[in-house]
């Protein structure tokens, strides 16, 4: 005989199956996560294959998401991310709040350097790009707004990692050291030295050779209490411009944004706690 549940108390879950509401949310995000920069539109068959969900479930969920505006369905029957998601995402204080504050300064830096100007925040173990300004004839970059970049091998990533709380930084470094050995595996000992240099100097410089030679000069954005709220960088072709001439401009712009950030809570840093 089933045990009675006291009034007002939630019914106990049986087994390991998640609650119905949780499962629906998980499936919805799984479906939305099937889209990426190389798959901006997907057919029902492609969504079914990529998500691993039954076709009937995929169709039912896709119809609901179209109804809410989270997805859009074209005349050809293919699905795409809907504008409703952009509308909701624009309300997020992390990323968009920093972007609105930093944009006037980024535009000044862009006009001075005529190179790619990036603005990023840390999201877990990655850097998330929240804005990019690019001159039309600049060399292409793989970074897109909303895209993610590694912390250990990009200018903004090193700045964000150097400014992370010690416990978080150590966890991320331990994860990197656990990666299989290989030519792409980071040298964690060298990385610790680089992070110390970034903290002392207040900027990071990274030169990469693929997919084309480029150098990134980055500086931290500091909020109340010196908390690193984000990172600003200029990305330029290696060998065509002396990157050292870019460092003062990037640092000056970062300090100007930091002055604005210190006037309020650092909402863009996940490690900042409101008091």
GROMACS .gro file of C-alpha atoms in nm:
model
  275
    1UNK     CA    1   0.000   0.000   0.000
    2UNK     CA    2   0.137   0.340  -0.097
    3UNK     CA    3   0.230   0.573   0.187
    4UNK     CA    4   0.018   0.885   0.211
    5UNK     CA    5   0.193   1.212   0.132
    6UNK     CA    6   0.133   1.491   0.388
    7UNK     CA    7  -0.060   1.790   0.252
    8UNK     CA    8   0.166   2.045   0.088
    9UNK     CA    9   0.458   1.803   0.050
   10UNK     CA   10   0.579   1.701  -0.300
   11UNK     CA   11   0.526   1.342  -0.402
   12UNK     CA   12   0.846   1.135  -0.382
   13UNK     CA   13   1.019   1.036  -0.705
   14UNK     CA   14   1.045   0.668  -0.785
   15UNK     CA   15   1.358   0.518  -0.934
   16UNK     CA   16   1.603   0.734  -1.127
   17UNK     CA   17   1.366   0.880  -1.383
   18UNK     CA   18   1.370   1.264  -1.378
   19UNK     CA   19   1.052   1.460  -1.317
   20UNK     CA   20   0.845   1.519  -1.628
   21UNK     CA   21   0.905   1.893  -1.627
   22UNK     CA   22   1.283   1.850  -1.596
   23UNK     CA   23   1.287   1.600  -1.882
   24UNK     CA   24   1.095   1.837  -2.111
   25UNK     CA   25   1.336   2.122  -2.038
   26UNK     CA   26   1.634   1.895  -2.096
   27UNK     CA   27   1.493   1.775  -2.428
   28UNK     CA   28   1.418   2.131  -2.538
   29UNK     CA   29   1.775   2.240  -2.474
   30UNK     CA   30   1.906   1.927  -2.643
   31UNK     CA   31   1.704   2.015  -2.952
   32UNK     CA   32   1.816   2.380  -2.949
   33UNK     CA   33   2.175   2.268  -2.895
   34UNK     CA   34   2.170   2.077  -3.222
   35UNK     CA   35   2.212   2.408  -3.404
   36UNK     CA   36   2.558   2.560  -3.442
   37UNK     CA   37   2.740   2.794  -3.683
   38UNK     CA   38   2.773   2.515  -3.939
   39UNK     CA   39   2.412   2.398  -3.895
   40UNK     CA   40   2.197   2.710  -3.887
   41UNK     CA   41   1.897   2.533  -4.039
   42UNK     CA   42   1.799   2.171  -3.982
   43UNK     CA   43   1.530   1.940  -4.113
   44UNK     CA   44   1.319   1.725  -3.886
   45UNK     CA   45   1.520   1.420  -3.991
   46UNK     CA   46   1.847   1.597  -3.907
   47UNK     CA   47   1.713   1.711  -3.568
   48UNK     CA   48   1.605   1.355  -3.493
   49UNK     CA   49   1.946   1.216  -3.584
   50UNK     CA   50   2.148   1.480  -3.400
   51UNK     CA   51   1.943   1.470  -3.078
   52UNK     CA   52   1.890   1.094  -3.068
   53UNK     CA   53   1.526   1.148  -2.975
   54UNK     CA   54   1.235   0.961  -3.138
   55UNK     CA   55   1.097   1.133  -3.446
   56UNK     CA   56   0.755   1.179  -3.284
   57UNK     CA   57   0.912   1.343  -2.978
   58UNK     CA   58   1.129   1.567  -3.193
   59UNK     CA   59   0.831   1.675  -3.405
   60UNK     CA   60   0.611   1.744  -3.101
   61UNK     CA   61   0.883   1.943  -2.928
   62UNK     CA   62   0.975   2.136  -3.243
   63UNK     CA   63   0.611   2.239  -3.291
   64UNK     CA   64   0.593   2.367  -2.933
   65UNK     CA   65   0.916   2.564  -2.976
   66UNK     CA   66   0.788   2.714  -3.302
   67UNK     CA   67   0.472   2.813  -3.119
   68UNK     CA   68   0.672   3.001  -2.855
   69UNK     CA   69   0.902   3.166  -3.110
   70UNK     CA   70   1.211   2.980  -2.989
   71UNK     CA   71   1.228   2.811  -3.331
   72UNK     CA   72   1.116   2.926  -3.673
   73UNK     CA   73   1.009   2.696  -3.958
   74UNK     CA   74   1.076   2.803  -4.314
   75UNK     CA   75   0.869   2.737  -4.625
   76UNK     CA   76   1.105   2.450  -4.704
   77UNK     CA   77   1.017   2.283  -4.373
   78UNK     CA   78   1.359   2.341  -4.218
   79UNK     CA   79   1.394   2.479  -3.868
   80UNK     CA   80   1.607   2.768  -3.744
   81UNK     CA   81   1.661   2.944  -3.411
   82UNK     CA   82   1.385   3.198  -3.352
   83UNK     CA   83   1.411   3.565  -3.263
   84UNK     CA   84   1.233   3.505  -2.932
   85UNK     CA   85   1.553   3.352  -2.797
   86UNK     CA   86   1.749   3.663  -2.897
   87UNK     CA   87   1.490   3.879  -2.725
   88UNK     CA   88   1.517   3.680  -2.402
   89UNK     CA   89   1.898   3.657  -2.415
   90UNK     CA   90   1.925   4.034  -2.448
   91UNK     CA   91   1.793   4.064  -2.090
   92UNK     CA   92   2.085   3.871  -1.941
   93UNK     CA   93   2.302   4.100  -1.725
   94UNK     CA   94   2.607   3.882  -1.790
   95UNK     CA   95   2.749   3.963  -2.132
   96UNK     CA   96   2.493   4.211  -2.262
   97UNK     CA   97   2.524   4.443  -1.962
   98UNK     CA   98   2.900   4.455  -2.004
   99UNK     CA   99   2.864   4.495  -2.378
  100UNK     CA  100   2.643   4.803  -2.346
  101UNK     CA  101   2.887   4.965  -2.105
  102UNK     CA  102   3.200   4.874  -2.302
  103UNK     CA  103   3.079   4.946  -2.655
  104UNK     CA  104   3.167   5.321  -2.673
  105UNK     CA  105   3.522   5.245  -2.558
  106UNK     CA  106   3.551   4.947  -2.791
  107UNK     CA  107   3.449   5.165  -3.084
  108UNK     CA  108   3.728   5.411  -2.997
  109UNK     CA  109   3.981   5.126  -2.980
  110UNK     CA  110   3.851   4.988  -3.309
  111UNK     CA  111   3.894   5.321  -3.489
  112UNK     CA  112   4.246   5.360  -3.348
  113UNK     CA  113   4.370   5.010  -3.431
  114UNK     CA  114   4.157   4.914  -3.734
  115UNK     CA  115   4.182   4.553  -3.617
  116UNK     CA  116   3.950   4.298  -3.459
  117UNK     CA  117   3.839   4.408  -3.111
  118UNK     CA  118   3.699   4.134  -2.886
  119UNK     CA  119   3.507   4.144  -2.559
  120UNK     CA  120   3.473   3.821  -2.359
  121UNK     CA  121   3.364   3.690  -2.020
  122UNK     CA  122   3.446   3.362  -1.847
  123UNK     CA  123   3.174   3.101  -1.849
  124UNK     CA  124   3.293   2.797  -1.659
  125UNK     CA  125   3.605   2.656  -1.822
  126UNK     CA  126   3.578   2.865  -2.140
  127UNK     CA  127   3.575   3.223  -2.257
  128UNK     CA  128   3.247   3.339  -2.411
  129UNK     CA  129   3.265   3.611  -2.676
  130UNK     CA  130   2.997   3.875  -2.616
  131UNK     CA  131   3.103   4.131  -2.879
  132UNK     CA  132   3.337   4.167  -3.175
  133UNK     CA  133   3.414   4.469  -3.392
  134UNK     CA  134   3.594   4.404  -3.720
  135UNK     CA  135   3.707   4.618  -4.011
  136UNK     CA  136   3.581   4.479  -4.341
  137UNK     CA  137   3.926   4.405  -4.488
  138UNK     CA  138   4.081   4.255  -4.173
  139UNK     CA  139   4.203   3.896  -4.187
  140UNK     CA  140   3.922   3.657  -4.093
  141UNK     CA  141   3.892   3.515  -3.742
  142UNK     CA  142   3.705   3.207  -3.627
  143UNK     CA  143   3.559   3.384  -3.325
  144UNK     CA  144   3.190   3.472  -3.342
  145UNK     CA  145   2.965   3.652  -3.096
  146UNK     CA  146   2.822   3.383  -2.869
  147UNK     CA  147   3.109   3.151  -2.954
  148UNK     CA  148   3.346   2.994  -2.702
  149UNK     CA  149   3.724   3.006  -2.682
  150UNK     CA  150   3.974   2.812  -2.471
  151UNK     CA  151   4.111   2.983  -2.161
  152UNK     CA  152   4.467   2.857  -2.191
  153UNK     CA  153   4.553   2.953  -2.550
  154UNK     CA  154   4.379   3.285  -2.630
  155UNK     CA  155   4.453   3.636  -2.514
  156UNK     CA  156   4.116   3.695  -2.350
  157UNK     CA  157   4.123   3.343  -2.210
  158UNK     CA  158   4.456   3.391  -2.034
  159UNK     CA  159   4.340   3.719  -1.883
  160UNK     CA  160   4.020   3.559  -1.755
  161UNK     CA  161   4.200   3.254  -1.621
  162UNK     CA  162   4.465   3.466  -1.449
  163UNK     CA  163   4.187   3.663  -1.278
  164UNK     CA  164   3.981   3.363  -1.169
  165UNK     CA  165   3.962   3.278  -0.796
  166UNK     CA  166   4.252   3.053  -0.689
  167UNK     CA  167   4.031   2.749  -0.629
  168UNK     CA  168   3.865   2.781  -0.971
  169UNK     CA  169   4.198   2.842  -1.141
  170UNK     CA  170   4.350   2.535  -0.979
  171UNK     CA  171   4.054   2.319  -1.081
  172UNK     CA  172   4.086   2.432  -1.442
  173UNK     CA  173   4.463   2.378  -1.445
  174UNK     CA  174   4.425   2.030  -1.298
  175UNK     CA  175   4.177   1.950  -1.573
  176UNK     CA  176   4.427   2.066  -1.837
  177UNK     CA  177   4.707   1.861  -1.682
  178UNK     CA  178   4.485   1.551  -1.699
  179UNK     CA  179   4.452   1.578  -2.078
  180UNK     CA  180   4.629   1.307  -2.282
  181UNK     CA  181   4.985   1.390  -2.378
  182UNK     CA  182   5.031   1.518  -2.731
  183UNK     CA  183   5.149   1.812  -2.941
  184UNK     CA  184   4.833   2.009  -2.859
  185UNK     CA  185   4.840   1.934  -2.485
  186UNK     CA  186   4.919   2.247  -2.280
  187UNK     CA  187   5.233   2.266  -2.067
  188UNK     CA  188   5.069   2.342  -1.733
  189UNK     CA  189   5.398   2.438  -1.565
  190UNK     CA  190   5.464   2.695  -1.837
  191UNK     CA  191   5.102   2.805  -1.821
  192UNK     CA  192   5.133   2.880  -1.448
  193UNK     CA  193   5.432   3.101  -1.524
  194UNK     CA  194   5.243   3.281  -1.799
  195UNK     CA  195   4.944   3.342  -1.570
  196UNK     CA  196   5.175   3.489  -1.306
  197UNK     CA  197   5.320   3.723  -1.571
  198UNK     CA  198   4.969   3.826  -1.677
  199UNK     CA  199   4.877   3.914  -1.319
  200UNK     CA  200   5.197   4.114  -1.271
  201UNK     CA  201   5.190   4.293  -1.604
  202UNK     CA  202   4.817   4.346  -1.638
  203UNK     CA  203   4.798   4.216  -1.995
  204UNK     CA  204   4.847   3.902  -2.205
  205UNK     CA  205   5.002   3.850  -2.549
  206UNK     CA  206   4.941   3.532  -2.747
  207UNK     CA  207   5.069   3.446  -3.095
  208UNK     CA  208   4.904   3.163  -3.289
  209UNK     CA  209   4.999   3.019  -3.628
  210UNK     CA  210   4.675   2.850  -3.734
  211UNK     CA  211   4.452   2.895  -3.927
  212UNK     CA  212   4.664   3.206  -4.002
  213UNK     CA  213   4.942   3.384  -3.810
  214UNK     CA  214   4.786   3.625  -3.564
  215UNK     CA  215   4.862   3.790  -3.233
  216UNK     CA  216   4.619   3.883  -2.958
  217UNK     CA  217   4.686   4.154  -2.701
  218UNK     CA  218   4.439   4.141  -2.411
  219UNK     CA  219   4.378   4.322  -2.083
  220UNK     CA  220   4.139   4.258  -1.792
  221UNK     CA  221   3.827   4.456  -1.709
  222UNK     CA  222   3.815   4.512  -1.335
  223UNK     CA  223   3.502   4.572  -1.130
  224UNK     CA  224   3.452   4.653  -0.761
  225UNK     CA  225   3.723   4.508  -0.540
  226UNK     CA  226   3.946   4.436  -0.840
  227UNK     CA  227   3.727   4.145  -0.954
  228UNK     CA  228   3.795   4.050  -1.317
  229UNK     CA  229   3.462   4.099  -1.494
  230UNK     CA  230   3.576   4.041  -1.848
  231UNK     CA  231   3.858   4.075  -2.097
  232UNK     CA  232   3.926   4.307  -2.390
  233UNK     CA  233   4.161   4.225  -2.676
  234UNK     CA  234   4.283   4.333  -3.016
  235UNK     CA  235   4.364   4.058  -3.270
  236UNK     CA  236   4.600   4.150  -3.553
  237UNK     CA  237   4.803   3.971  -3.822
  238UNK     CA  238   5.141   3.860  -3.691
  239UNK     CA  239   5.438   4.030  -3.851
  240UNK     CA  240   5.247   4.315  -4.019
  241UNK     CA  241   5.206   4.538  -3.714
  242UNK     CA  242   5.424   4.547  -3.405
  243UNK     CA  243   5.187   4.413  -3.141
  244UNK     CA  244   5.377   4.604  -2.873
  245UNK     CA  245   5.238   4.927  -3.012
  246UNK     CA  246   4.889   4.794  -2.944
  247UNK     CA  247   4.945   4.719  -2.575
  248UNK     CA  248   4.912   5.079  -2.443
  249UNK     CA  249   4.591   5.133  -2.641
  250UNK     CA  250   4.434   4.808  -2.518
  251UNK     CA  251   4.531   4.873  -2.156
  252UNK     CA  252   4.409   5.234  -2.168
  253UNK     CA  253   4.074   5.125  -2.309
  254UNK     CA  254   4.044   4.845  -2.050
  255UNK     CA  255   4.116   5.090  -1.767
  256UNK     CA  256   3.847   5.327  -1.895
  257UNK     CA  257   3.591   5.045  -1.900
  258UNK     CA  258   3.706   4.933  -1.555
  259UNK     CA  259   3.638   5.280  -1.414
  260UNK     CA  260   3.280   5.249  -1.533
  261UNK     CA  261   3.250   4.896  -1.394
  262UNK     CA  262   3.371   4.999  -1.049
  263UNK     CA  263   3.070   5.226  -1.012
  264UNK     CA  264   2.839   4.921  -0.983
  265UNK     CA  265   2.828   4.545  -0.912
  266UNK     CA  266   3.031   4.321  -1.139
  267UNK     CA  267   2.736   4.125  -1.278
  268UNK     CA  268   2.938   3.972  -1.557
  269UNK     CA  269   3.168   3.770  -1.333
  270UNK     CA  270   3.021   3.441  -1.207
  271UNK     CA  271   3.252   3.451  -0.906
  272UNK     CA  272   3.134   3.792  -0.788
  273UNK     CA  273   2.894   3.769  -0.496
  274UNK     CA  274   2.648   4.045  -0.423
  275UNK     CA  275   2.655   4.178  -0.071
   0.00000   0.00000   0.00000
